[in-house]
PDB file of C-alpha atoms and ligand atoms in Angstrom:
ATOM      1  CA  UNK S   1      -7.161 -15.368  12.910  1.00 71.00           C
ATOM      2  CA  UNK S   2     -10.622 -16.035  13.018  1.00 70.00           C
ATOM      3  CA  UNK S   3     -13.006 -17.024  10.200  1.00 68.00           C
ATOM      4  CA  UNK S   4     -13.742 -14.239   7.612  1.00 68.00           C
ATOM      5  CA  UNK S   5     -17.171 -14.061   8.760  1.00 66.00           C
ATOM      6  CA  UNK S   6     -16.084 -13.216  11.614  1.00 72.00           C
ATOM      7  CA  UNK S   7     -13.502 -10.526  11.338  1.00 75.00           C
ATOM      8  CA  UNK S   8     -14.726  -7.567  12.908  1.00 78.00           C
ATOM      9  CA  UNK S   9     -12.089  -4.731  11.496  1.00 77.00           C
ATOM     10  CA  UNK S  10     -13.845  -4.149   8.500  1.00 74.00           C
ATOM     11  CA  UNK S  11     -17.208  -4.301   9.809  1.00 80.00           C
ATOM     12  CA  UNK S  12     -17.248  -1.299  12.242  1.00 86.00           C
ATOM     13  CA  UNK S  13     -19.382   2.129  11.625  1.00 88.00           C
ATOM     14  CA  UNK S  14     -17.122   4.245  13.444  1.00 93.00           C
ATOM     15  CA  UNK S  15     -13.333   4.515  12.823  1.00 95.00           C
ATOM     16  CA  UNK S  16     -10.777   3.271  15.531  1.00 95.00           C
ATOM     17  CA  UNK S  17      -8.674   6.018  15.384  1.00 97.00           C
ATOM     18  CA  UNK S  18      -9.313   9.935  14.817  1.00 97.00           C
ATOM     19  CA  UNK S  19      -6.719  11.368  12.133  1.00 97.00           C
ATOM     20  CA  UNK S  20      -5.171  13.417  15.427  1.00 96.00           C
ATOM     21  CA  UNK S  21      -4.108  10.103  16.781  1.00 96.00           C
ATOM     22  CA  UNK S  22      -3.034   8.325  13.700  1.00 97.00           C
ATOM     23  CA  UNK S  23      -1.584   9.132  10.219  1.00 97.00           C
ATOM     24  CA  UNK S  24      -2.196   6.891   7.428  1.00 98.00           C
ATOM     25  CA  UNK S  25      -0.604   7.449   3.886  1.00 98.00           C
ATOM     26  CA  UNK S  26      -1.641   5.155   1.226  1.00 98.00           C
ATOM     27  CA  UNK S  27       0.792   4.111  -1.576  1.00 98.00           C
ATOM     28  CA  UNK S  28      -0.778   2.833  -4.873  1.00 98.00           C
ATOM     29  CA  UNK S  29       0.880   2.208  -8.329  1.00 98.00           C
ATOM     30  CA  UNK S  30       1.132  -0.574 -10.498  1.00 98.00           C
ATOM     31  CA  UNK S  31       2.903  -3.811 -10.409  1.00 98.00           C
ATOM     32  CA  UNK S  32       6.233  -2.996 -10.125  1.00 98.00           C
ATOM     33  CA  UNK S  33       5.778   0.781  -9.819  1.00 98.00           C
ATOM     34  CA  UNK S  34       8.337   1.174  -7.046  1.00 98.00           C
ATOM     35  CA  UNK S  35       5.899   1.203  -3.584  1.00 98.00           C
ATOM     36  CA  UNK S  36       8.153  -0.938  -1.614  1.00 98.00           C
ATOM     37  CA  UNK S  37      11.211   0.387  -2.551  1.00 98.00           C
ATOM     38  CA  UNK S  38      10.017   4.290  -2.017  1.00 98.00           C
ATOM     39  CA  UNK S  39       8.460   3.251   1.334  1.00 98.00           C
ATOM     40  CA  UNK S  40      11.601   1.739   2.354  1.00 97.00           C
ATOM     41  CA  UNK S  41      13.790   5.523   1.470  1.00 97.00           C
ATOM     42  CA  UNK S  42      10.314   7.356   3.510  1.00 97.00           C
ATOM     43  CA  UNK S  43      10.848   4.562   6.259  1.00 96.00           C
ATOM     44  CA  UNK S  44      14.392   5.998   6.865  1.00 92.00           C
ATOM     45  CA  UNK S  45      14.194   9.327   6.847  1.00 96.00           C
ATOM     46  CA  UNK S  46      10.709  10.462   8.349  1.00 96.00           C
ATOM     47  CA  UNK S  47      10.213   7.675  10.216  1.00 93.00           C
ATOM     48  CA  UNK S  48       7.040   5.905   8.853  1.00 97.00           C
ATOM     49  CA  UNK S  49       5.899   2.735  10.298  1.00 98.00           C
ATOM     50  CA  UNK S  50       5.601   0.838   6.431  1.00 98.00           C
ATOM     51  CA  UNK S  51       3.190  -1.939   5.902  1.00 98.00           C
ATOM     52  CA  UNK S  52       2.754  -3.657   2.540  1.00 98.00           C
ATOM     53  CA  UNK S  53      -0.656  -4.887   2.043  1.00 98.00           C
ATOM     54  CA  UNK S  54       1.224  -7.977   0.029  1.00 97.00           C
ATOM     55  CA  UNK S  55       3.691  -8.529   2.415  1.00 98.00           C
ATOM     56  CA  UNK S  56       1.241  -8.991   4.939  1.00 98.00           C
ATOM     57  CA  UNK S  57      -0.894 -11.581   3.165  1.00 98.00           C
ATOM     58  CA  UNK S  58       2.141 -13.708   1.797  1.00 97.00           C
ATOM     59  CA  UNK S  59       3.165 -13.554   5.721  1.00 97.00           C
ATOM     60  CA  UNK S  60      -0.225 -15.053   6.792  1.00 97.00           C
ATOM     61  CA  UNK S  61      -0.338 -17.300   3.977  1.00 97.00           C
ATOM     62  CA  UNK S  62       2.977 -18.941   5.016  1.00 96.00           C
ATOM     63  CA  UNK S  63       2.377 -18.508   8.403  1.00 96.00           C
ATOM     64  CA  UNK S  64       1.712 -22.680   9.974  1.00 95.00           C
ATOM     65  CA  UNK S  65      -1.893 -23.045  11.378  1.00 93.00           C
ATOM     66  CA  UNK S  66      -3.187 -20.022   9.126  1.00 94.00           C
ATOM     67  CA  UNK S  67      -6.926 -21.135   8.252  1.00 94.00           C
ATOM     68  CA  UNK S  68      -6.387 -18.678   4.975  1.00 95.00           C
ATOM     69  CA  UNK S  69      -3.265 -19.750   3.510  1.00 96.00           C
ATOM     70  CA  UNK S  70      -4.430 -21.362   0.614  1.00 96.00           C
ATOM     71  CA  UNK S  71      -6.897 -19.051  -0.453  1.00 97.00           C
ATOM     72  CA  UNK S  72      -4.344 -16.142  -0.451  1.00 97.00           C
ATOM     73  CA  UNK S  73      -2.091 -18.045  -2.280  1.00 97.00           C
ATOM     74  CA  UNK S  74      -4.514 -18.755  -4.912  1.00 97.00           C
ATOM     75  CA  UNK S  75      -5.720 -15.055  -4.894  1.00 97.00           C
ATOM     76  CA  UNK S  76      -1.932 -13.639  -5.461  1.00 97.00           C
ATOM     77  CA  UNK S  77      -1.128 -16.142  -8.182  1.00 95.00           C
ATOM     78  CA  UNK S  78      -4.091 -15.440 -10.406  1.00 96.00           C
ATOM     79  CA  UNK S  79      -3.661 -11.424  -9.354  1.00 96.00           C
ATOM     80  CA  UNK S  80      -6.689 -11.328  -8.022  1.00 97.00           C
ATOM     81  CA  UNK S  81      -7.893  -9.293  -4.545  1.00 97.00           C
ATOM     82  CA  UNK S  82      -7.987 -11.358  -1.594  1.00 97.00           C
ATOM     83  CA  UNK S  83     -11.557 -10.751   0.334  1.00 96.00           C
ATOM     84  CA  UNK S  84     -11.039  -7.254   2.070  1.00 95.00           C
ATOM     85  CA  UNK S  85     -12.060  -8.437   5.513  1.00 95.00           C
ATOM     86  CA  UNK S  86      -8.894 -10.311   5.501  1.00 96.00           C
ATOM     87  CA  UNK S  87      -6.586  -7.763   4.716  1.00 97.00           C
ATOM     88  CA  UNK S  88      -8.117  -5.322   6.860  1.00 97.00           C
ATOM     89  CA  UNK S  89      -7.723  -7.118   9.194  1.00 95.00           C
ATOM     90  CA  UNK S  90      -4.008  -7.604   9.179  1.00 97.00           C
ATOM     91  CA  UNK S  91      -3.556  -4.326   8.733  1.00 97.00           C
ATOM     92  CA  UNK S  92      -5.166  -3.323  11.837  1.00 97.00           C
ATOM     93  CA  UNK S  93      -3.581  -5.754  13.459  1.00 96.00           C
ATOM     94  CA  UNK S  94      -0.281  -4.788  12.290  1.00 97.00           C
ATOM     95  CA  UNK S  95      -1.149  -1.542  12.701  1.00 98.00           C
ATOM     96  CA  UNK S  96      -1.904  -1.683  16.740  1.00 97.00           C
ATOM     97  CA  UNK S  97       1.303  -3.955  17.073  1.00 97.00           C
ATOM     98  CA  UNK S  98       3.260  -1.149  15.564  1.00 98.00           C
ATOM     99  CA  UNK S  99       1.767   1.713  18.039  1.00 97.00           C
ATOM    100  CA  UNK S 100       2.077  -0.379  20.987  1.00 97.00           C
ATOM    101  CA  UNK S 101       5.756  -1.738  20.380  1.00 97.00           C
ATOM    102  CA  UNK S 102       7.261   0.898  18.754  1.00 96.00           C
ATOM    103  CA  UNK S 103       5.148   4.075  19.160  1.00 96.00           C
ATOM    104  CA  UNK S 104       4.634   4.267  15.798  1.00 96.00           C
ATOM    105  CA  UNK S 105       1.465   6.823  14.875  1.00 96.00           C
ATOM    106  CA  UNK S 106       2.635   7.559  11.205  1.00 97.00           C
ATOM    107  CA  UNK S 107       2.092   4.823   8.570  1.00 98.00           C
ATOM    108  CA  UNK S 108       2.611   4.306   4.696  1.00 98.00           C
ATOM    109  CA  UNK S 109      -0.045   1.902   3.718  1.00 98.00           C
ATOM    110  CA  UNK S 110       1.422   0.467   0.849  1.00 98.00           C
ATOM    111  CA  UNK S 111      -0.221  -1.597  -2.008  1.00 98.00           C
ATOM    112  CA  UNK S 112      -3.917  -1.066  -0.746  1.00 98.00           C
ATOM    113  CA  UNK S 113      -6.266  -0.204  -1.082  1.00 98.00           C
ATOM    114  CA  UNK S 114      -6.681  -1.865  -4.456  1.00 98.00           C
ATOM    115  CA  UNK S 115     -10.508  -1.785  -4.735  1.00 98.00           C
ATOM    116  CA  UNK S 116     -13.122   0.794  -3.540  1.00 97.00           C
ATOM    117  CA  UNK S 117     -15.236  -1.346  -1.143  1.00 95.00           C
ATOM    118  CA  UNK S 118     -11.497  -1.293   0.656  1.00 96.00           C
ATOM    119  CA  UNK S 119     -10.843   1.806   0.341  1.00 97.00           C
ATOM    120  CA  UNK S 120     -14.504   2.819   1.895  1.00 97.00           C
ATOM    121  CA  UNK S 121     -14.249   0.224   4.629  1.00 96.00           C
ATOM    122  CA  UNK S 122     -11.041   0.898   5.673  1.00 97.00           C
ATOM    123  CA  UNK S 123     -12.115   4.616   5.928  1.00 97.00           C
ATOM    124  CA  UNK S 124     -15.329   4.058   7.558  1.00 96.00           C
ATOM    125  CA  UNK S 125     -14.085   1.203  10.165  1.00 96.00           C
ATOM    126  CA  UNK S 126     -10.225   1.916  10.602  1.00 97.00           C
ATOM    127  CA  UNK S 127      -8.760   5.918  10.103  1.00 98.00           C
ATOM    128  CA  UNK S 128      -9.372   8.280   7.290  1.00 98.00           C
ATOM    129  CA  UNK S 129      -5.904   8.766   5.359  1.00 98.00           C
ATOM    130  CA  UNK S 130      -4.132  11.919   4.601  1.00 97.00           C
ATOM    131  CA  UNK S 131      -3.670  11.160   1.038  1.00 98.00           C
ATOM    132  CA  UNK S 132      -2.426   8.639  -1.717  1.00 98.00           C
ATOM    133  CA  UNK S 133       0.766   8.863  -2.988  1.00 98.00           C
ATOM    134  CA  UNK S 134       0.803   7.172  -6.326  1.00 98.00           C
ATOM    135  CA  UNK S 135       2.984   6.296  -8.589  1.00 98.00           C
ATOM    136  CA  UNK S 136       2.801   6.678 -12.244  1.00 98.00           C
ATOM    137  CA  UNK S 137       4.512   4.264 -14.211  1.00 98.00           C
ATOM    138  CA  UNK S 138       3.779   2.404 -18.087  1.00 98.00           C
ATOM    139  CA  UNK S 139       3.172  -1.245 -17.866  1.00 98.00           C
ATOM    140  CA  UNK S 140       6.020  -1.862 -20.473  1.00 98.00           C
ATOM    141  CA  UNK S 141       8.210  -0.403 -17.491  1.00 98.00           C
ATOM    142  CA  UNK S 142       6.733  -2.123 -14.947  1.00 98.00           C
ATOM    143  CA  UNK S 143       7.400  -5.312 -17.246  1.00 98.00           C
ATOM    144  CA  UNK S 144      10.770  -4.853 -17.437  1.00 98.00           C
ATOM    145  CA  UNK S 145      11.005  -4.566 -13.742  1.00 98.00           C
ATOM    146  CA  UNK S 146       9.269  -7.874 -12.316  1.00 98.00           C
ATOM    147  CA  UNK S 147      10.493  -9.682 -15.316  1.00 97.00           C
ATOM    148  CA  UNK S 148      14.158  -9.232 -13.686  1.00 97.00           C
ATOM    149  CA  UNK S 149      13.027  -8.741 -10.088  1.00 97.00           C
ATOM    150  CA  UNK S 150      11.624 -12.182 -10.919  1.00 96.00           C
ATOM    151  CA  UNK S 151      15.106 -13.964 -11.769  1.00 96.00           C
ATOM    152  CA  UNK S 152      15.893 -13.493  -7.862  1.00 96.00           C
ATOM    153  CA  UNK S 153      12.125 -12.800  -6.009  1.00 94.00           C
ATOM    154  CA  UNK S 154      11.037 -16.250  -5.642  1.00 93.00           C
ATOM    155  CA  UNK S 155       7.524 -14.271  -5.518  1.00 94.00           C
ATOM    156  CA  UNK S 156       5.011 -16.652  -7.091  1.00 94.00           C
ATOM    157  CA  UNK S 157       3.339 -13.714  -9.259  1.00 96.00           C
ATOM    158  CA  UNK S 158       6.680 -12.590 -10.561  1.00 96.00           C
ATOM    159  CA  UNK S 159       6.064 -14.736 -13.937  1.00 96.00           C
ATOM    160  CA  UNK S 160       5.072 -13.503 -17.226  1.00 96.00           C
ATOM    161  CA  UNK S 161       1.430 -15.032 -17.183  1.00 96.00           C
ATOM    162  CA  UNK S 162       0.793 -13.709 -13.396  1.00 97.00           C
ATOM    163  CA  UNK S 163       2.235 -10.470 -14.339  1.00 98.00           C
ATOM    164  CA  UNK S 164      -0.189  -9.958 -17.235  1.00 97.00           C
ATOM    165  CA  UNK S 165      -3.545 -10.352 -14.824  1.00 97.00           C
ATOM    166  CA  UNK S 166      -1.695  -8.217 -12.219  1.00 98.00           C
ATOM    167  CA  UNK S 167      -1.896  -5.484 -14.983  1.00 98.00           C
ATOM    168  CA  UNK S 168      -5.322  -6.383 -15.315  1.00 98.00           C
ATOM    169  CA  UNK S 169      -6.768  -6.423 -11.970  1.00 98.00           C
ATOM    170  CA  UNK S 170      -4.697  -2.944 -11.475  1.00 98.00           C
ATOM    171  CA  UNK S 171      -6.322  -1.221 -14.644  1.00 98.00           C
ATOM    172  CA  UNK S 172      -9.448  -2.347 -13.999  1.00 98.00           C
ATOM    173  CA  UNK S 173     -10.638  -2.651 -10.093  1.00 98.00           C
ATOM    174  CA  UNK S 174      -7.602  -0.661  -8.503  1.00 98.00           C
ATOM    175  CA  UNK S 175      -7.561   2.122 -10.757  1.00 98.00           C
ATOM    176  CA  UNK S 176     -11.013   3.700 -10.155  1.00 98.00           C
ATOM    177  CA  UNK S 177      -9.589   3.926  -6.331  1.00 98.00           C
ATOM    178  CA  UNK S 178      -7.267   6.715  -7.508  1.00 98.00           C
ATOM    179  CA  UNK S 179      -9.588   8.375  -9.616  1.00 98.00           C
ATOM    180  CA  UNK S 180     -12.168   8.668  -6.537  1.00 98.00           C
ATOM    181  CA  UNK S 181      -9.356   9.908  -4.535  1.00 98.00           C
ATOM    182  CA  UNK S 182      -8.503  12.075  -7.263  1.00 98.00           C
ATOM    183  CA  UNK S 183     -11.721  13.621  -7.377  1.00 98.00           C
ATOM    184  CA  UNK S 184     -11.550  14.169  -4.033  1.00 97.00           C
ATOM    185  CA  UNK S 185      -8.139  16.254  -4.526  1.00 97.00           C
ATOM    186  CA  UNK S 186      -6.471  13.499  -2.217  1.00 97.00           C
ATOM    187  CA  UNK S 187      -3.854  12.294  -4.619  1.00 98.00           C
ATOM    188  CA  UNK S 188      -0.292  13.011  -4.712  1.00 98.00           C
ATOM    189  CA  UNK S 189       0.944  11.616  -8.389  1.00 98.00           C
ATOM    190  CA  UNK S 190       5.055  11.241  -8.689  1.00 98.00           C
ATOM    191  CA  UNK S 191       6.561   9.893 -12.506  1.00 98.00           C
ATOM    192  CA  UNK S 192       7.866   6.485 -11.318  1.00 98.00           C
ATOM    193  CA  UNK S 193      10.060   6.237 -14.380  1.00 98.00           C
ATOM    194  CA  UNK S 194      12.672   8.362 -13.370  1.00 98.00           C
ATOM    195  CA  UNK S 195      16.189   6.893 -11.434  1.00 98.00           C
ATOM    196  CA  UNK S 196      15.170   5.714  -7.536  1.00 98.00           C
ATOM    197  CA  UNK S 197      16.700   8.759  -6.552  1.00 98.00           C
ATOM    198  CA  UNK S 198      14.767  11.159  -8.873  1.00 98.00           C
ATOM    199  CA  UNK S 199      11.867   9.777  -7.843  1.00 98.00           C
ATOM    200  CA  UNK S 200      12.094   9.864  -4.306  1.00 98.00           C
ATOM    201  CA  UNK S 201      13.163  13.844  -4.241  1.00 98.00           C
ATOM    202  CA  UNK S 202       9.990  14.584  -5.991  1.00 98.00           C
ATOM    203  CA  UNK S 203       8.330  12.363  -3.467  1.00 98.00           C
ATOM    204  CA  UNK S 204      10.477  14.528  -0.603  1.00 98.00           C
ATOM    205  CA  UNK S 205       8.882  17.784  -2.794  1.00 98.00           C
ATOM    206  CA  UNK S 206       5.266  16.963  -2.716  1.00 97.00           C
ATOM    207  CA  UNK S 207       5.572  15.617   1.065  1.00 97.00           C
ATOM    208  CA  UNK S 208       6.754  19.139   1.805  1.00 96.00           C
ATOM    209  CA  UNK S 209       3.630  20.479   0.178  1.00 96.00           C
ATOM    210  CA  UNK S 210       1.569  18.304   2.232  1.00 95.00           C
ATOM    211  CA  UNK S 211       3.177  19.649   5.315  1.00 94.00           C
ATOM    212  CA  UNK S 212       4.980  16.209   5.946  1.00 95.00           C
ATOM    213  CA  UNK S 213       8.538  16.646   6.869  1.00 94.00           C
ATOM    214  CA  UNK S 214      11.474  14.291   7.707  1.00 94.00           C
ATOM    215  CA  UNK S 215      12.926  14.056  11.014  1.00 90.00           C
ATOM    216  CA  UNK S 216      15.594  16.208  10.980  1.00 81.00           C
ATOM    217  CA  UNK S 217      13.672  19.004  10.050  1.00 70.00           C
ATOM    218  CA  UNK S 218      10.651  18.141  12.920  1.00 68.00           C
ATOM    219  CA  UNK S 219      13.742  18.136  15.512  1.00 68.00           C
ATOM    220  CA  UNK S 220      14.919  21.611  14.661  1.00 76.00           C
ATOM    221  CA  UNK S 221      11.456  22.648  14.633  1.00 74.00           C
ATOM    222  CA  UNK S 222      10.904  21.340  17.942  1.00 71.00           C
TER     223      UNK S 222
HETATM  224  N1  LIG E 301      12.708  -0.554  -9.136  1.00 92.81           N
HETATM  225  C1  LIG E 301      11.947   0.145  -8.254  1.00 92.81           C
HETATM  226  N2  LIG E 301      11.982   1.461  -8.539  1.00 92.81           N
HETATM  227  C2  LIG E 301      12.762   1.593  -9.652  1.00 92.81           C
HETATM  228  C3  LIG E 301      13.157   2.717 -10.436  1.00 92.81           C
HETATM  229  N3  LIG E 301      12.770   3.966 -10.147  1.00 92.81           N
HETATM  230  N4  LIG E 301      13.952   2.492 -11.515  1.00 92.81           N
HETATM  231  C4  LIG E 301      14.350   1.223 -11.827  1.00 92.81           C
HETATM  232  N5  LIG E 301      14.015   0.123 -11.105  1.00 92.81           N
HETATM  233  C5  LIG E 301      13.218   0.298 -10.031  1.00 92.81           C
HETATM  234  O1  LIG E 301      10.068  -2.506  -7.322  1.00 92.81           O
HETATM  235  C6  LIG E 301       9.943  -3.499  -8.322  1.00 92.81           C
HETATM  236  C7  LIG E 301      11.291  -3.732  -8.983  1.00 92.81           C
HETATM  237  O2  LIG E 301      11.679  -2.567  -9.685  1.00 92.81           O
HETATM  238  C8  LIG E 301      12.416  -4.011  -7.980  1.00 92.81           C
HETATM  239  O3  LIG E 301      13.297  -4.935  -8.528  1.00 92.81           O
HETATM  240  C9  LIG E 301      13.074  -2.632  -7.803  1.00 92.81           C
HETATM  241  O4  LIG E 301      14.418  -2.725  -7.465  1.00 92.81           O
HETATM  242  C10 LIG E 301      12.880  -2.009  -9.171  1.00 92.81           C
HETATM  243  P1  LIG E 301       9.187  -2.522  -5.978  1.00 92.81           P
HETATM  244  O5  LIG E 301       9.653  -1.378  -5.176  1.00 92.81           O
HETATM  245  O6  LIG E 301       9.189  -3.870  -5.377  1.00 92.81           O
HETATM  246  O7  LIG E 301       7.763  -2.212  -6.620  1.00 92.81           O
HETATM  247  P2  LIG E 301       6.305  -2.416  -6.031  1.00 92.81           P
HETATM  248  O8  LIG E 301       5.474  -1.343  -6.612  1.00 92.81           O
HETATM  249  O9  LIG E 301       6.356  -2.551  -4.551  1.00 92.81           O
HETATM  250  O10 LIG E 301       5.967  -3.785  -6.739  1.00 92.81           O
HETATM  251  P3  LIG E 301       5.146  -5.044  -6.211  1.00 92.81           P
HETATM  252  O11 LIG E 301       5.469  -6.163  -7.133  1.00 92.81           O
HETATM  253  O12 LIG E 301       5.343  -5.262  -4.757  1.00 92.81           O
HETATM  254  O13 LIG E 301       3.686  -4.530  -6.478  1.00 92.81           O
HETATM  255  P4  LIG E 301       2.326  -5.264  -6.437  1.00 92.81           P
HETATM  256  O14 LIG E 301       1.365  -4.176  -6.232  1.00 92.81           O
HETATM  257  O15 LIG E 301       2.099  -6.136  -7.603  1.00 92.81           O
HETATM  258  O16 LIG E 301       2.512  -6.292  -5.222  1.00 92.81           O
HETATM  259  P5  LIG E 301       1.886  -6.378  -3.767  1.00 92.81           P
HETATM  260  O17 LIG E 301       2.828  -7.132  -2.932  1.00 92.81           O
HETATM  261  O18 LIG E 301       1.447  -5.053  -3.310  1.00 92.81           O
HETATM  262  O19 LIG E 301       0.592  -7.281  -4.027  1.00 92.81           O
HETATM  263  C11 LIG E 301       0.719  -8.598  -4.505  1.00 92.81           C
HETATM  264  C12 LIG E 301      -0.625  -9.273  -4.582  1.00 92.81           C
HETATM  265  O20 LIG E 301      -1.198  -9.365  -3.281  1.00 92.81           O
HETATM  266  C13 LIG E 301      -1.692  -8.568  -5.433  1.00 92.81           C
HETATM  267  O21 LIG E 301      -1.549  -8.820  -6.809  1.00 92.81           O
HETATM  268  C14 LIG E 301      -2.958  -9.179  -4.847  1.00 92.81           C
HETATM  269  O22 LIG E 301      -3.190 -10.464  -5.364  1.00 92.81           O
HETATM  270  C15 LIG E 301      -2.613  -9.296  -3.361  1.00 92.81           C
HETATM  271  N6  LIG E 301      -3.119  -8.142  -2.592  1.00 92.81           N
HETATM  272  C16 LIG E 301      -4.460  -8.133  -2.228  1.00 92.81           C
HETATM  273  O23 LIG E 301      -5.205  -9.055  -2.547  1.00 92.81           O
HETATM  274  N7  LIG E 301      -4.940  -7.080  -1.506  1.00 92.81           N
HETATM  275  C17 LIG E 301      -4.170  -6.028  -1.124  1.00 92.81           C
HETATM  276  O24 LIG E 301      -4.671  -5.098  -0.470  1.00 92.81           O
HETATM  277  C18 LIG E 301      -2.800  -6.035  -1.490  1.00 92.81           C
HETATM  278  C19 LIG E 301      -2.300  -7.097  -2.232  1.00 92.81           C
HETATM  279 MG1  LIG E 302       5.761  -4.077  -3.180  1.00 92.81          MG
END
């Protein structure tokens, strides 16, 4: 990739794609709320294209001859938001790959956006989204959580200090992104306290409401 200056994703006054063409779903929660594992019970069944936000940017970062690896790094470990222009950026890029390999028009955005000049960018410049699903979870919970995921992750912010300005950064910059969409009416809240499986068939509920079904149900329609 280019140099941030120069990535043109985020910079655009008119989106790339029309929400007939493409369907974007964000996913927002906490540390340790449960994105990537719900994503990965939608991915399944309804046939999402998922892309974390993290994933992406710990892919780039270790990715050889990546002009931003060291500045994501840095970013993840002290839990702070990597410039948006870069993570547009992937995302777009991830996104085309996954419409021109695989067809894919339906995507759970997962773990962004985390601030509002993302959210408006990616809005303005890339697609509007259906709606945020978010999950609702205490931080003693989500605690618990990375504290073991982190015995086995090998994720550099899995560690007590990281996890603590995580919390942070999510109360305090990520936070008012929900409440906007909130305001908006564009937020889907699920308790992400319950078991996986609880969790996921209120997710399967709310979808419903939202006229998003799995696809079983889209082939008997059809
Ligand atoms: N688990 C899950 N659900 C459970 C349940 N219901 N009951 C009991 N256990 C449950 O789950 C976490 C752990 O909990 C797992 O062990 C799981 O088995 C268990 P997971 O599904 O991984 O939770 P998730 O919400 O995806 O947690 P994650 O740690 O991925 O969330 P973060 O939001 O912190 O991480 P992300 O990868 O999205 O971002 C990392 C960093 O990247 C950010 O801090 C930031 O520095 C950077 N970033 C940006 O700069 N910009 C972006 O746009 C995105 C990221
Ligand atoms: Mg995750």
């Amino acid at each position: 990739m280019p140099a941030i200056s120069e990535l043109g994703a985020a910079k655009r006054d008119k989106p790339l794609w029309s929400t007939n063409e493409v369907t974007v779903i964000f996913v927002l929660g906490g540390p340790g709320a449960g994105k990537g594992t719900q994503c990965s019970f939608l991915v399944a069944d309804y046939g999402f294209k998922h892309l974390s936000a993290g994933d992406l940017l710990r892919e780039e970062q270790d990715r050889p001859g990546s002009e931003f690896g060291q500045l994501i790094k840095d970013y993840i470990k002290e839990g702070l938001i990597v410039p948006m222009e870069v993570t547009i950026q992937l995302l777009e890029n991830a996104m085309k790959a996954a419409m021109e390999k695989e067809q894919k028009t339906m995507f759970l955005i997962d773990g962004f956006p985390r601030k509002l000049d993302q959210a408006h960018a990616f809005e303005r410049s890339v697609v509007k989204s259906k709606f945020t699903l978010f999950f609702k979870c205490s931080e003693k919970v989500m605690l618990e959580r990375l504290l073991d995921r982190g015995k086995t992750s090998g994720r550099a912010d899995d560690n007590i200090e990281s996890i603590k300005k995580r919390f942070r950064t999510f109360e305090d910059t990520s936070m008012p992104v929900v409440e906007e969409f909130r305001q908006e009416k564009r937020v889907v809240e699920v308790d992400a306290e319950q078991t996986p499986l609880k969790v996921y068939q209120d997710v399967q509920e709310r979808l419903k409401e939202w006229g998003v079904h799995p696809l079983e149900v889209k082939l008997q329609q059809a």
